[in-house]
């Protein structure tokens, strides 16, 4: 996951949760196509992770958490899960 990408999605204000869900569905559909290479699968997986992260941050902001705090909190949880 890349915080700058998540932040860009969140700050754009152009996408609601349904739109992002549909985007993930399209990416999952593409990932199931025959002939998708490993490198392409990695990119698709990274895109899905970033979009899912943006959705989580957007939910926190909607619940009243300031954007910076929501982004930092999300990344701390991700880093904690990795360790």
Backbone as JSON Lines, residues from 0, in Angstrom:
{"i":0,"aa":"X","n":[0.84,-1.18,0.0],"ca":[0.0,0.0,0.0],"c":[0.88,1.24,0.0]}
{"i":1,"aa":"X","n":[0.39,2.23,-0.69],"ca":[1.14,3.47,-0.78],"c":[0.26,4.61,-0.31]}
{"i":2,"aa":"X","n":[0.68,5.25,0.76],"ca":[-0.1,6.33,1.35],"c":[-0.39,7.45,0.36]}
{"i":3,"aa":"X","n":[0.56,7.87,-0.49],"ca":[0.23,8.94,-1.44],"c":[-0.92,8.59,-2.39]}
{"i":4,"aa":"X","n":[-1.01,7.32,-2.78],"ca":[-2.1,6.91,-3.66],"c":[-3.42,6.92,-2.9]}
{"i":5,"aa":"X","n":[-3.41,6.39,-1.69],"ca":[-4.62,6.39,-0.86],"c":[-5.08,7.83,-0.62]}
{"i":6,"aa":"X","n":[-4.14,8.69,-0.27],"ca":[-4.45,10.1,-0.01],"c":[-5.04,10.76,-1.25]}
{"i":7,"aa":"X","n":[-4.5,10.47,-2.43],"ca":[-5.02,11.05,-3.67],"c":[-6.46,10.64,-3.92]}
{"i":8,"aa":"X","n":[-6.76,9.37,-3.7],"ca":[-8.14,8.89,-3.88],"c":[-9.07,9.59,-2.9]}
{"i":9,"aa":"X","n":[-8.65,9.66,-1.64],"ca":[-9.47,10.27,-0.59],"c":[-9.71,11.74,-0.89]}
{"i":10,"aa":"X","n":[-8.66,12.46,-1.26],"ca":[-8.76,13.91,-1.46],"c":[-9.47,14.29,-2.75]}
{"i":11,"aa":"X","n":[-9.56,13.37,-3.7],"ca":[-10.18,13.72,-4.98],"c":[-11.64,14.13,-4.81]}
{"i":12,"aa":"X","n":[-12.33,13.49,-3.89],"ca":[-13.73,13.8,-3.67],"c":[-14.64,13.36,-4.81]}
{"i":13,"aa":"X","n":[-14.08,12.69,-5.79],"ca":[-14.85,12.27,-6.97],"c":[-15.5,10.9,-6.81]}
{"i":14,"aa":"X","n":[-15.05,10.13,-5.83],"ca":[-15.47,8.73,-5.75],"c":[-16.2,8.44,-4.45]}
{"i":15,"aa":"X","n":[-17.36,7.8,-4.57],"ca":[-18.04,7.34,-3.37],"c":[-17.74,5.85,-3.18]}
{"i":16,"aa":"X","n":[-18.22,5.3,-2.1],"ca":[-17.88,3.92,-1.77],"c":[-18.39,2.94,-2.82]}
{"i":17,"aa":"X","n":[-19.57,3.18,-3.37],"ca":[-20.11,2.28,-4.4],"c":[-19.24,2.28,-5.65]}
{"i":18,"aa":"X","n":[-18.76,3.45,-6.03],"ca":[-17.9,3.56,-7.2],"c":[-16.62,2.76,-6.98]}
{"i":19,"aa":"X","n":[-16.04,2.91,-5.79],"ca":[-14.81,2.18,-5.48],"c":[-15.05,0.68,-5.4]}
{"i":20,"aa":"X","n":[-16.2,0.27,-4.87],"ca":[-16.55,-1.16,-4.86],"c":[-16.63,-1.71,-6.28]}
{"i":21,"aa":"X","n":[-17.26,-0.96,-7.18],"ca":[-17.37,-1.4,-8.56],"c":[-16.0,-1.47,-9.24]}
{"i":22,"aa":"X","n":[-15.14,-0.53,-8.91],"ca":[-13.78,-0.54,-9.46],"c":[-13.04,-1.8,-9.02]}
{"i":23,"aa":"X","n":[-13.17,-2.14,-7.75],"ca":[-12.54,-3.37,-7.24],"c":[-13.12,-4.58,-7.95]}
{"i":24,"aa":"X","n":[-14.43,-4.6,-8.17],"ca":[-15.05,-5.73,-8.88],"c":[-14.48,-5.89,-10.28]}
{"i":25,"aa":"X","n":[-14.29,-4.76,-10.97],"ca":[-13.72,-4.81,-12.33],"c":[-12.3,-5.36,-12.28]}
{"i":26,"aa":"X","n":[-11.5,-4.89,-11.33],"ca":[-10.12,-5.37,-11.21],"c":[-10.09,-6.86,-10.89]}
{"i":27,"aa":"X","n":[-10.99,-7.32,-10.02],"ca":[-11.05,-8.75,-9.7],"c":[-11.43,-9.56,-10.94]}
{"i":28,"aa":"X","n":[-12.34,-9.05,-11.74],"ca":[-12.75,-9.72,-12.97],"c":[-11.56,-9.82,-13.93]}
{"i":29,"aa":"X","n":[-10.82,-8.74,-14.07],"ca":[-9.65,-8.74,-14.95],"c":[-8.62,-9.76,-14.46]}
{"i":30,"aa":"X","n":[-8.47,-9.85,-13.14],"ca":[-7.47,-10.76,-12.59],"c":[-7.77,-12.23,-12.89]}
{"i":31,"aa":"X","n":[-9.02,-12.52,-13.19],"ca":[-9.42,-13.9,-13.48],"c":[-9.31,-14.24,-14.97]}
{"i":32,"aa":"X","n":[-8.96,-13.26,-15.78],"ca":[-8.86,-13.5,-17.22],"c":[-7.65,-14.38,-17.53]}
{"i":33,"aa":"X","n":[-7.81,-15.2,-18.54],"ca":[-6.7,-16.04,-18.98],"c":[-5.59,-15.16,-19.53]}
{"i":34,"aa":"X","n":[-4.38,-15.55,-19.28],"ca":[-3.25,-14.84,-19.86],"c":[-2.73,-13.67,-19.07]}
{"i":35,"aa":"X","n":[-3.33,-13.4,-17.92],"ca":[-2.82,-12.3,-17.09],"c":[-1.5,-12.76,-16.47]}
{"i":36,"aa":"X","n":[-0.47,-11.99,-16.68],"ca":[0.88,-12.34,-16.21],"c":[1.04,-12.05,-14.72]}
{"i":37,"aa":"X","n":[2.03,-12.67,-14.12],"ca":[2.29,-12.47,-12.69],"c":[2.52,-11.01,-12.35]}
{"i":38,"aa":"X","n":[3.28,-10.31,-13.19],"ca":[3.55,-8.9,-12.93],"c":[2.26,-8.08,-12.96]}
{"i":39,"aa":"X","n":[1.38,-8.42,-13.88],"ca":[0.09,-7.73,-13.98],"c":[-0.77,-8.03,-12.76]}
{"i":40,"aa":"X","n":[-0.72,-9.27,-12.28],"ca":[-1.47,-9.64,-11.08],"c":[-0.99,-8.84,-9.87]}
{"i":41,"aa":"X","n":[0.31,-8.64,-9.79],"ca":[0.86,-7.84,-8.69],"c":[0.34,-6.42,-8.73]}
{"i":42,"aa":"X","n":[0.29,-5.84,-9.91],"ca":[-0.22,-4.47,-10.06],"c":[-1.7,-4.41,-9.7]}
{"i":43,"aa":"X","n":[-2.47,-5.37,-10.18],"ca":[-3.9,-5.41,-9.85],"c":[-4.08,-5.54,-8.34]}
{"i":44,"aa":"X","n":[-3.31,-6.41,-7.71],"ca":[-3.4,-6.58,-6.26],"c":[-3.06,-5.3,-5.51]}
{"i":45,"aa":"X","n":[-2.05,-4.61,-5.97],"ca":[-1.65,-3.35,-5.34],"c":[-2.75,-2.29,-5.51]}
{"i":46,"aa":"X","n":[-3.35,-2.23,-6.68],"ca":[-4.45,-1.28,-6.91],"c":[-5.63,-1.59,-5.99]}
{"i":47,"aa":"X","n":[-5.97,-2.85,-5.88],"ca":[-7.09,-3.25,-5.01],"c":[-6.77,-2.88,-3.56]}
{"i":48,"aa":"X","n":[-5.54,-3.13,-3.12],"ca":[-5.15,-2.79,-1.75],"c":[-5.26,-1.29,-1.49]}
{"i":49,"aa":"X","n":[-4.81,-0.49,-2.44],"ca":[-4.87,0.95,-2.27],"c":[-6.31,1.47,-2.26]}
{"i":50,"aa":"X","n":[-7.14,0.93,-3.13],"ca":[-8.54,1.35,-3.16],"c":[-9.25,0.94,-1.88]}
{"i":51,"aa":"X","n":[-8.99,-0.28,-1.4],"ca":[-9.6,-0.74,-0.14],"c":[-9.13,0.13,1.03]}
{"i":52,"aa":"X","n":[-7.87,0.48,1.03],"ca":[-7.35,1.37,2.07],"c":[-8.02,2.73,2.03]}
{"i":53,"aa":"X","n":[-8.21,3.26,0.83],"ca":[-8.89,4.55,0.69],"c":[-10.32,4.47,1.2]}
{"i":54,"aa":"X","n":[-10.98,3.36,0.94],"ca":[-12.35,3.19,1.44],"c":[-12.38,3.22,2.97]}
{"i":55,"aa":"X","n":[-11.45,2.54,3.58],"ca":[-11.4,2.51,5.04],"c":[-11.15,3.91,5.6]}
{"i":56,"aa":"X","n":[-10.21,4.62,5.01],"ca":[-9.92,5.98,5.46],"c":[-11.14,6.88,5.26]}
{"i":57,"aa":"X","n":[-11.81,6.74,4.13],"ca":[-13.0,7.54,3.86],"c":[-14.1,7.28,4.89]}
{"i":58,"aa":"X","n":[-14.25,6.02,5.3],"ca":[-15.26,5.69,6.33],"c":[-14.91,6.38,7.65]}
{"i":59,"aa":"X","n":[-13.63,6.38,8.01],"ca":[-13.22,7.03,9.25],"c":[-13.47,8.53,9.2]}
{"i":60,"aa":"X","n":[-13.17,9.14,8.06],"ca":[-13.4,10.57,7.9],"c":[-14.9,10.86,8.0]}
{"i":61,"aa":"X","n":[-15.7,10.01,7.38],"ca":[-17.16,10.16,7.44],"c":[-17.67,10.09,8.88]}
{"i":62,"aa":"X","n":[-16.97,9.3,9.72],"ca":[-17.35,9.16,11.12],"c":[-16.75,10.25,12.0]}
{"i":63,"aa":"X","n":[-16.11,11.25,11.38],"ca":[-15.64,12.4,12.14],"c":[-14.15,12.47,12.43]}
{"i":64,"aa":"X","n":[-13.39,11.51,11.99],"ca":[-11.95,11.54,12.21],"c":[-11.31,12.5,11.2]}
{"i":65,"aa":"X","n":[-10.46,13.41,11.65],"ca":[-9.77,14.29,10.7],"c":[-8.95,13.47,9.69]}
{"i":66,"aa":"X","n":[-8.84,13.99,8.48],"ca":[-8.18,13.24,7.4],"c":[-6.77,12.8,7.77]}
{"i":67,"aa":"X","n":[-5.97,13.71,8.28],"ca":[-4.59,13.36,8.6],"c":[-4.54,12.24,9.64]}
{"i":68,"aa":"X","n":[-5.38,12.35,10.64],"ca":[-5.43,11.33,11.69],"c":[-5.92,9.99,11.14]}
{"i":69,"aa":"X","n":[-6.9,10.03,10.24],"ca":[-7.42,8.8,9.64],"c":[-6.35,8.12,8.79]}
{"i":70,"aa":"X","n":[-5.61,8.9,8.0],"ca":[-4.54,8.34,7.17],"c":[-3.43,7.75,8.03]}
{"i":71,"aa":"X","n":[-2.99,8.51,9.03],"ca":[-1.91,8.02,9.9],"c":[-2.34,6.78,10.68]}
{"i":72,"aa":"X","n":[-3.56,6.79,11.2],"ca":[-4.06,5.65,11.95],"c":[-4.14,4.4,11.08]}
{"i":73,"aa":"X","n":[-4.58,4.59,9.85],"ca":[-4.67,3.46,8.92],"c":[-3.3,2.86,8.67]}
{"i":74,"aa":"X","n":[-2.32,3.7,8.39],"ca":[-0.98,3.2,8.1],"c":[-0.36,2.53,9.33]}
{"i":75,"aa":"X","n":[-0.65,3.03,10.53],"ca":[-0.14,2.39,11.74],"c":[-0.72,0.99,11.9]}
{"i":76,"aa":"X","n":[-2.03,0.85,11.58],"ca":[-2.66,-0.48,11.67],"c":[-2.05,-1.43,10.64]}
{"i":77,"aa":"X","n":[-1.81,-0.92,9.45],"ca":[-1.23,-1.76,8.4],"c":[0.19,-2.2,8.82]}
{"i":78,"aa":"X","n":[0.98,-1.27,9.31],"ca":[2.34,-1.6,9.71],"c":[2.33,-2.57,10.91]}
{"i":79,"aa":"X","n":[1.38,-2.38,11.82],"ca":[1.25,-3.28,12.96],"c":[0.86,-4.69,12.54]}
{"i":80,"aa":"X","n":[0.05,-4.78,11.5],"ca":[-0.36,-6.09,11.0],"c":[0.79,-6.81,10.31]}
{"i":81,"aa":"X","n":[1.68,-6.03,9.69],"ca":[2.81,-6.63,9.0],"c":[3.81,-7.17,9.99]}
{"i":82,"aa":"X","n":[4.04,-6.42,11.06],"ca":[5.0,-6.85,12.09],"c":[4.37,-7.92,12.89]}
